[in-house]
Amino acid sequence: KEGLLRVSFFQTRHLERPDLKTQFGRKAAACGMVFKGTDWRAVYSGDLASPQELSVPAKGCDLLIHEMAHTSPEAVAEFATSAKIPHVLITHIGAGFDQSPGKIADVFSKYYSGDLIVAEDGTRVQLSKIRKNKTILAQPEPVSPVKISADHRQAAALSAVFLNTLQQDFFLPSGTAGQILQAAESLLQPVLAAKTVQPGQVRITLNRLDSPSGAENGKIDVTLTLDAGSQDTAIKSQGGPTALRRKRIIRLYHEAQQQGGVLTQEDLARLLNASVRTIRRDLTALSAAGYPVKTLGQMK
């Protein structure tokens, strides 16, 4: 039927290494995926031993989504060129490129002339344009004309932080975390309504700037601005989600310090609903641009 998406799987040799067989067991298997739309075909490598494993699954594909934790940029770029794949999206970036993903593009430019996208949190692609445009990277979403009240934005920000904490720190499934959030909102709504924070702000407990050891008596409550309203909207419109997130990191850092608190990378990840890995990349980029942000781990 028109619009039907077909998904199939293929096994890779990633777990055939003796050390991984011991770790995961003999019945464990690593797999890649093939997605087939009405007029396009995409392949996700999964973890593998070599890009050459994709010779058959990736033949004639329009988009190759490839991991960069167990393979090198050179190997993937050379394979994509030999297989004549027009679009490559790099994800699952390993420690070697975690702090400098731009190096992946530098290496690719020597071997590959197609459309390369190095993914980060929030990256979107437009599969409907896979054979029409030179790049399928989606532009930042336009600002919605629907007006959302400041109180609603604040509630949404608090809910996002709470959900992220339940899932990341307590390893709860999203459905269970959502049910807990609903119960908490019902029970704590009167308490939250009584808080004196301004719209778009949250109240959070941090380590004290003058005592960053993590001891209980070294804690302090601070008020931080998650959503600055029209100012944030303008930044996102001009620079996209990444620019907005980095601007918020700078703001949160200064507000915390002004109130005698210091943020951890995990604090920033929870507040901004991002991964710690993404926060680390942002901190590296900000430092290179002349905006050093020191988190708790860097101050010990």
mmCIF file of C-alpha atoms in Angstrom:
data_model
loop_
_atom_site.group_PDB
_atom_site.id
_atom_site.type_symbol
_atom_site.label_atom_id
_atom_site.label_comp_id
_atom_site.label_asym_id
_atom_site.label_seq_id
_atom_site.Cartn_x
_atom_site.Cartn_y
_atom_site.Cartn_z
ATOM 1 C CA LYS A 1 0.000 0.000 0.000
ATOM 2 C CA GLU A 2 1.071 3.582 -0.585
ATOM 3 C CA GLY A 3 2.908 4.983 2.417
ATOM 4 C CA LEU A 4 3.771 1.552 3.795
ATOM 5 C CA LEU A 5 7.153 1.313 5.520
ATOM 6 C CA ARG A 6 8.830 -2.079 5.368
ATOM 7 C CA VAL A 7 11.475 -2.945 7.961
ATOM 8 C CA SER A 8 13.779 -5.958 7.814
ATOM 9 C CA PHE A 9 16.795 -7.057 9.843
ATOM 10 C CA PHE A 10 20.150 -8.623 9.067
ATOM 11 C CA GLN A 11 22.767 -10.031 11.422
ATOM 12 C CA THR A 12 26.237 -8.495 11.724
ATOM 13 C CA ARG A 13 29.491 -9.971 13.009
ATOM 14 C CA HIS A 14 29.949 -7.465 15.834
ATOM 15 C CA LEU A 15 29.326 -9.994 18.610
ATOM 16 C CA GLU A 16 31.415 -12.736 17.045
ATOM 17 C CA ARG A 17 34.503 -11.422 18.813
ATOM 18 C CA PRO A 18 35.474 -13.862 21.608
ATOM 19 C CA ASP A 19 35.431 -11.191 24.324
ATOM 20 C CA LEU A 20 31.943 -10.046 23.355
ATOM 21 C CA LYS A 21 30.666 -13.608 23.090
ATOM 22 C CA THR A 22 31.776 -14.128 26.675
ATOM 23 C CA GLN A 23 30.142 -10.892 27.784
ATOM 24 C CA PHE A 24 26.797 -11.259 26.023
ATOM 25 C CA GLY A 25 26.475 -15.024 25.637
ATOM 26 C CA ARG A 26 26.509 -17.259 22.585
ATOM 27 C CA LYS A 27 22.864 -16.648 21.704
ATOM 28 C CA ALA A 28 23.255 -12.865 21.503
ATOM 29 C CA ALA A 29 23.360 -11.318 18.036
ATOM 30 C CA ALA A 30 23.949 -7.819 16.705
ATOM 31 C CA CYS A 31 21.683 -6.699 13.888
ATOM 32 C CA GLY A 32 21.307 -3.949 11.342
ATOM 33 C CA MET A 33 18.077 -2.742 9.770
ATOM 34 C CA VAL A 34 16.742 -1.974 6.301
ATOM 35 C CA PHE A 35 13.927 0.568 5.911
ATOM 36 C CA LYS A 36 12.077 0.659 2.613
ATOM 37 C CA GLY A 37 9.619 3.412 1.769
ATOM 38 C CA THR A 38 7.605 4.030 -1.359
ATOM 39 C CA ASP A 39 10.505 5.559 -3.295
ATOM 40 C CA TRP A 40 13.522 5.343 -1.008
ATOM 41 C CA ARG A 41 15.615 2.804 0.861
ATOM 42 C CA ALA A 42 17.675 3.384 4.027
ATOM 43 C CA VAL A 43 20.047 1.066 5.885
ATOM 44 C CA TYR A 44 21.059 1.303 9.536
ATOM 45 C CA SER A 45 24.331 -0.502 10.129
ATOM 46 C CA GLY A 46 23.906 -1.385 13.781
ATOM 47 C CA ASP A 47 27.179 -2.332 15.468
ATOM 48 C CA LEU A 48 29.421 -4.276 13.121
ATOM 49 C CA ALA A 49 32.984 -5.396 12.562
ATOM 50 C CA SER A 50 33.484 -3.762 9.150
ATOM 51 C CA PRO A 51 31.432 -1.656 6.725
ATOM 52 C CA GLN A 52 32.049 -4.354 4.122
ATOM 53 C CA GLU A 53 29.393 -6.411 5.909
ATOM 54 C CA LEU A 54 26.897 -4.000 4.355
ATOM 55 C CA SER A 55 27.823 -4.812 0.760
ATOM 56 C CA VAL A 56 24.591 -6.713 0.183
ATOM 57 C CA PRO A 57 22.123 -4.912 2.513
ATOM 58 C CA ALA A 58 23.284 -1.433 1.425
ATOM 59 C CA LYS A 59 23.355 -2.122 -2.303
ATOM 60 C CA GLY A 60 21.326 0.556 -4.047
ATOM 61 C CA CYS A 61 20.307 2.305 -0.831
ATOM 62 C CA ASP A 62 19.663 6.049 -0.720
ATOM 63 C CA LEU A 63 20.700 6.639 2.890
ATOM 64 C CA LEU A 64 23.261 4.831 5.029
ATOM 65 C CA ILE A 65 22.975 5.393 8.781
ATOM 66 C CA HIS A 66 26.289 4.184 10.163
ATOM 67 C CA GLU A 67 27.735 3.873 13.654
ATOM 68 C CA MET A 68 31.096 5.451 14.494
ATOM 69 C CA ALA A 69 31.886 3.642 17.739
ATOM 70 C CA HIS A 70 33.488 0.519 16.292
ATOM 71 C CA THR A 71 34.651 1.629 12.836
ATOM 72 C CA SER A 72 36.783 4.422 11.389
ATOM 73 C CA PRO A 73 35.600 7.383 9.289
ATOM 74 C CA GLU A 74 37.998 6.360 6.526
ATOM 75 C CA ALA A 75 36.496 2.877 6.249
ATOM 76 C CA VAL A 76 32.910 4.137 6.176
ATOM 77 C CA ALA A 77 33.684 6.943 3.723
ATOM 78 C CA GLU A 78 35.494 4.613 1.328
ATOM 79 C CA PHE A 79 32.653 2.094 1.504
ATOM 80 C CA ALA A 80 29.980 4.748 0.890
ATOM 81 C CA THR A 81 31.923 6.016 -2.116
ATOM 82 C CA SER A 82 32.449 2.560 -3.613
ATOM 83 C CA ALA A 83 28.774 1.687 -3.042
ATOM 84 C CA LYS A 84 27.687 5.036 -4.567
ATOM 85 C CA ILE A 85 25.485 5.916 -1.593
ATOM 86 C CA PRO A 86 24.288 9.542 -1.912
ATOM 87 C CA HIS A 87 23.488 10.218 1.756
ATOM 88 C CA VAL A 88 25.362 9.140 4.906
ATOM 89 C CA LEU A 89 24.262 9.881 8.462
ATOM 90 C CA ILE A 90 26.783 9.154 11.226
ATOM 91 C CA THR A 91 25.461 8.228 14.666
ATOM 92 C CA HIS A 92 26.517 6.271 17.796
ATOM 93 C CA ILE A 93 29.751 8.279 17.938
ATOM 94 C CA GLY A 94 32.507 6.636 19.974
ATOM 95 C CA ALA A 95 34.927 8.140 22.459
ATOM 96 C CA GLY A 96 37.515 8.900 19.795
ATOM 97 C CA PHE A 97 35.282 11.541 18.207
ATOM 98 C CA ASP A 98 32.886 12.344 21.053
ATOM 99 C CA GLN A 99 34.534 15.659 21.882
ATOM 100 C CA SER A 100 35.345 16.597 18.289
ATOM 101 C CA PRO A 101 32.710 15.247 15.881
ATOM 102 C CA GLY A 102 33.878 17.776 13.292
ATOM 103 C CA LYS A 103 36.898 15.557 12.668
ATOM 104 C CA ILE A 104 34.572 12.978 11.131
ATOM 105 C CA ALA A 105 33.541 15.443 8.431
ATOM 106 C CA ASP A 106 37.184 16.394 7.847
ATOM 107 C CA VAL A 107 38.120 12.771 7.202
ATOM 108 C CA PHE A 108 35.045 12.110 5.049
ATOM 109 C CA SER A 109 35.855 15.068 2.803
ATOM 110 C CA LYS A 110 38.965 13.228 1.609
ATOM 111 C CA TYR A 111 37.091 10.132 0.464
ATOM 112 C CA TYR A 112 33.395 10.982 0.061
ATOM 113 C CA SER A 113 31.666 13.712 -1.956
ATOM 114 C CA GLY A 114 28.063 12.905 -1.082
ATOM 115 C CA ASP A 115 25.747 14.360 1.552
ATOM 116 C CA LEU A 116 27.203 13.766 5.034
ATOM 117 C CA ILE A 117 25.306 14.421 8.266
ATOM 118 C CA VAL A 118 26.917 13.920 11.682
ATOM 119 C CA ALA A 119 23.971 13.419 14.010
ATOM 120 C CA GLU A 120 23.414 15.009 17.389
ATOM 121 C CA ASP A 121 20.411 15.194 19.701
ATOM 122 C CA GLY A 122 17.450 16.580 17.778
ATOM 123 C CA THR A 123 18.788 15.896 14.267
ATOM 124 C CA ARG A 124 15.971 15.324 11.764
ATOM 125 C CA VAL A 125 16.113 14.261 8.131
ATOM 126 C CA GLN A 126 13.509 14.573 5.383
ATOM 127 C CA LEU A 127 13.161 11.197 3.721
ATOM 128 C CA SER A 128 10.514 12.532 1.364
ATOM 129 C CA LYS A 129 13.231 14.627 -0.306
ATOM 130 C CA ILE A 130 15.845 11.901 -0.398
ATOM 131 C CA ARG A 131 16.073 11.939 -4.205
ATOM 132 C CA LYS A 132 15.255 15.592 -4.752
ATOM 133 C CA ASN A 133 17.656 17.588 -2.600
ATOM 134 C CA LYS A 134 21.398 17.613 -2.238
ATOM 135 C CA THR A 135 20.937 17.357 1.512
ATOM 136 C CA ILE A 136 18.135 15.765 3.494
ATOM 137 C CA LEU A 137 18.987 17.531 6.751
ATOM 138 C CA ALA A 138 15.809 19.184 7.954
ATOM 139 C CA GLN A 139 15.872 22.851 8.862
ATOM 140 C CA PRO A 140 14.936 23.864 12.420
ATOM 141 C CA GLU A 141 11.216 23.750 12.975
ATOM 142 C CA PRO A 142 9.550 27.138 12.486
ATOM 143 C CA VAL A 143 8.258 28.887 15.554
ATOM 144 C CA SER A 144 4.675 27.895 16.158
ATOM 145 C CA PRO A 145 2.165 30.735 15.824
ATOM 146 C CA VAL A 146 0.175 29.228 18.673
ATOM 147 C CA LYS A 147 0.668 31.279 21.816
ATOM 148 C CA ILE A 148 1.619 29.273 24.885
ATOM 149 C CA SER A 149 1.333 30.884 28.279
ATOM 150 C CA ALA A 150 4.430 31.338 30.416
ATOM 151 C CA ASP A 151 2.876 29.188 33.130
ATOM 152 C CA HIS A 152 2.344 26.392 30.628
ATOM 153 C CA ARG A 153 5.964 26.632 29.465
ATOM 154 C CA GLN A 154 7.178 26.432 33.044
ATOM 155 C CA ALA A 155 5.020 23.387 33.765
ATOM 156 C CA ALA A 156 6.246 21.691 30.594
ATOM 157 C CA ALA A 157 9.875 22.380 31.522
ATOM 158 C CA LEU A 158 9.405 20.941 35.006
ATOM 159 C CA SER A 159 7.661 17.874 33.615
ATOM 160 C CA ALA A 160 10.466 17.258 31.111
ATOM 161 C CA VAL A 161 13.119 17.433 33.837
ATOM 162 C CA PHE A 162 11.116 15.082 36.069
ATOM 163 C CA LEU A 163 10.532 12.544 33.290
ATOM 164 C CA ASN A 164 14.172 12.624 32.241
ATOM 165 C CA THR A 165 15.278 12.032 35.846
ATOM 166 C CA LEU A 166 12.981 9.022 36.227
ATOM 167 C CA GLN A 167 14.182 7.467 32.987
ATOM 168 C CA GLN A 168 17.892 8.297 33.189
ATOM 169 C CA ASP A 169 18.582 8.009 36.927
ATOM 170 C CA PHE A 170 16.071 5.323 37.900
ATOM 171 C CA PHE A 171 16.010 3.424 34.569
ATOM 172 C CA LEU A 172 12.211 3.447 34.384
ATOM 173 C CA PRO A 173 10.359 2.786 31.113
ATOM 174 C CA SER A 174 8.789 5.872 29.563
ATOM 175 C CA GLY A 175 5.258 4.590 30.239
ATOM 176 C CA THR A 176 5.936 4.028 33.936
ATOM 177 C CA ALA A 177 7.676 7.394 34.222
ATOM 178 C CA GLY A 178 4.662 9.071 32.638
ATOM 179 C CA GLN A 179 2.278 7.452 35.121
ATOM 180 C CA ILE A 180 4.430 8.593 38.040
ATOM 181 C CA LEU A 181 4.475 12.116 36.602
ATOM 182 C CA GLN A 182 0.681 12.175 36.393
ATOM 183 C CA ALA A 183 0.369 11.033 40.002
ATOM 184 C CA ALA A 184 2.964 13.556 41.168
ATOM 185 C CA GLU A 185 1.268 16.416 39.335
ATOM 186 C CA SER A 186 -2.049 15.536 40.922
ATOM 187 C CA LEU A 187 -0.598 15.356 44.437
ATOM 188 C CA LEU A 188 1.870 18.237 44.253
ATOM 189 C CA GLN A 189 -0.002 20.746 42.122
ATOM 190 C CA PRO A 190 -0.955 22.905 45.134
ATOM 191 C CA VAL A 191 2.665 22.948 46.292
ATOM 192 C CA LEU A 192 4.040 23.811 42.862
ATOM 193 C CA ALA A 193 1.455 26.544 42.449
ATOM 194 C CA ALA A 194 2.672 28.146 45.670
ATOM 195 C CA LYS A 195 6.275 28.475 44.476
ATOM 196 C CA THR A 196 7.494 32.012 43.897
ATOM 197 C CA VAL A 197 9.618 31.294 40.847
ATOM 198 C CA GLN A 198 8.894 33.306 37.741
ATOM 199 C CA PRO A 199 7.411 31.789 34.567
ATOM 200 C CA GLY A 200 10.027 29.753 32.723
ATOM 201 C CA GLN A 201 12.121 29.201 35.859
ATOM 202 C CA VAL A 202 12.765 26.161 38.051
ATOM 203 C CA ARG A 203 13.980 25.696 41.597
ATOM 204 C CA ILE A 204 16.798 23.169 41.957
ATOM 205 C CA THR A 205 19.258 22.018 44.625
ATOM 206 C CA LEU A 206 22.930 22.263 43.611
ATOM 207 C CA ASN A 207 26.336 21.871 45.197
ATOM 208 C CA ARG A 208 27.596 25.059 46.797
ATOM 209 C CA LEU A 209 30.194 26.940 44.788
ATOM 210 C CA ASP A 210 32.373 27.368 47.880
ATOM 211 C CA SER A 211 32.003 23.702 48.890
ATOM 212 C CA PRO A 212 31.728 21.551 45.748
ATOM 213 C CA SER A 213 32.567 18.308 47.539
ATOM 214 C CA GLY A 214 29.027 16.970 47.333
ATOM 215 C CA ALA A 215 28.437 16.805 51.099
ATOM 216 C CA GLU A 216 24.864 17.328 52.234
ATOM 217 C CA ASN A 217 25.793 20.495 54.119
ATOM 218 C CA GLY A 218 27.317 21.790 50.901
ATOM 219 C CA LYS A 219 23.998 22.111 49.062
ATOM 220 C CA ILE A 220 22.101 25.223 48.063
ATOM 221 C CA ASP A 221 18.724 25.915 46.443
ATOM 222 C CA VAL A 222 18.863 28.168 43.386
ATOM 223 C CA THR A 223 16.372 29.471 40.847
ATOM 224 C CA LEU A 224 17.341 28.970 37.212
ATOM 225 C CA THR A 225 15.771 30.216 33.990
ATOM 226 C CA LEU A 226 15.024 27.390 31.589
ATOM 227 C CA ASP A 227 12.879 29.359 29.158
ATOM 228 C CA ALA A 228 13.504 33.060 28.567
ATOM 229 C CA GLY A 229 10.476 33.411 26.319
ATOM 230 C CA SER A 230 10.868 35.543 23.202
ATOM 231 C CA GLN A 231 14.635 35.781 23.664
ATOM 232 C CA ASP A 232 14.985 31.995 23.417
ATOM 233 C CA THR A 233 12.508 31.863 20.560
ATOM 234 C CA ALA A 234 14.621 34.307 18.548
ATOM 235 C CA ILE A 235 17.818 32.338 19.201
ATOM 236 C CA LYS A 236 16.220 29.074 18.091
ATOM 237 C CA SER A 237 14.791 30.713 14.989
ATOM 238 C CA GLN A 238 18.191 32.063 13.968
ATOM 239 C CA GLY A 239 20.541 29.270 15.039
ATOM 240 C CA GLY A 240 18.423 26.176 15.618
ATOM 241 C CA PRO A 241 18.150 23.834 18.640
ATOM 242 C CA THR A 242 21.904 23.518 19.178
ATOM 243 C CA ALA A 243 22.443 27.275 19.430
ATOM 244 C CA LEU A 244 19.522 27.571 21.844
ATOM 245 C CA ARG A 245 20.794 24.754 24.049
ATOM 246 C CA ARG A 246 24.274 26.281 24.258
ATOM 247 C CA LYS A 247 22.857 29.714 25.061
ATOM 248 C CA ARG A 248 20.847 28.145 27.863
ATOM 249 C CA ILE A 249 23.962 26.395 29.199
ATOM 250 C CA ILE A 250 25.727 29.761 29.505
ATOM 251 C CA ARG A 251 22.694 31.330 31.191
ATOM 252 C CA LEU A 252 22.214 28.459 33.637
ATOM 253 C CA TYR A 253 25.926 28.504 34.489
ATOM 254 C CA HIS A 254 25.973 32.224 35.304
ATOM 255 C CA GLU A 255 22.687 32.155 37.224
ATOM 256 C CA ALA A 256 23.884 29.231 39.337
ATOM 257 C CA GLN A 257 27.189 30.952 40.122
ATOM 258 C CA GLN A 258 25.507 34.246 40.990
ATOM 259 C CA GLN A 259 23.456 32.382 43.602
ATOM 260 C CA GLY A 260 26.426 30.440 44.956
ATOM 261 C CA GLY A 261 25.782 27.135 43.196
ATOM 262 C CA VAL A 262 27.684 24.995 40.709
ATOM 263 C CA LEU A 263 26.144 22.704 38.090
ATOM 264 C CA THR A 264 27.260 19.220 37.122
ATOM 265 C CA GLN A 265 27.128 17.931 33.560
ATOM 266 C CA GLU A 266 24.337 15.636 34.725
ATOM 267 C CA ASP A 267 22.413 18.661 36.067
ATOM 268 C CA LEU A 268 22.644 20.329 32.665
ATOM 269 C CA ALA A 269 21.601 17.141 30.885
ATOM 270 C CA ARG A 270 18.483 16.808 33.043
ATOM 271 C CA LEU A 271 17.563 20.475 32.814
ATOM 272 C CA LEU A 272 17.966 20.593 29.038
ATOM 273 C CA ASN A 273 16.617 17.098 28.361
ATOM 274 C CA ALA A 274 19.804 16.073 26.549
ATOM 275 C CA SER A 275 22.402 13.351 26.953
ATOM 276 C CA VAL A 276 25.552 13.934 28.997
ATOM 277 C CA ARG A 277 27.550 13.230 25.835
ATOM 278 C CA THR A 278 25.784 16.082 24.051
ATOM 279 C CA ILE A 279 26.422 18.413 26.990
ATOM 280 C CA ARG A 280 30.127 17.558 26.878
ATOM 281 C CA ARG A 281 30.269 18.389 23.181
ATOM 282 C CA ASP A 282 28.492 21.670 23.869
ATOM 283 C CA LEU A 283 30.931 22.575 26.656
ATOM 284 C CA THR A 284 33.881 21.855 24.367
ATOM 285 C CA ALA A 285 32.395 24.005 21.609
ATOM 286 C CA LEU A 286 31.613 26.845 24.015
ATOM 287 C CA SER A 287 35.126 26.781 25.440
ATOM 288 C CA ALA A 288 36.613 26.911 21.941
ATOM 289 C CA ALA A 289 34.390 29.906 21.183
ATOM 290 C CA GLY A 290 35.621 31.760 24.275
ATOM 291 C CA TYR A 291 32.798 30.884 26.668
ATOM 292 C CA PRO A 292 34.332 28.509 29.234
ATOM 293 C CA VAL A 293 31.715 26.856 31.430
ATOM 294 C CA LYS A 294 33.149 25.015 34.433
ATOM 295 C CA THR A 295 30.985 22.269 35.859
ATOM 296 C CA LEU A 296 31.464 20.531 39.200
ATOM 297 C CA GLY A 297 33.799 17.847 37.869
ATOM 298 C CA GLN A 298 36.143 20.477 36.426
ATOM 299 C CA MET A 299 36.337 22.382 39.714
ATOM 300 C CA LYS A 300 37.384 19.506 41.963
#
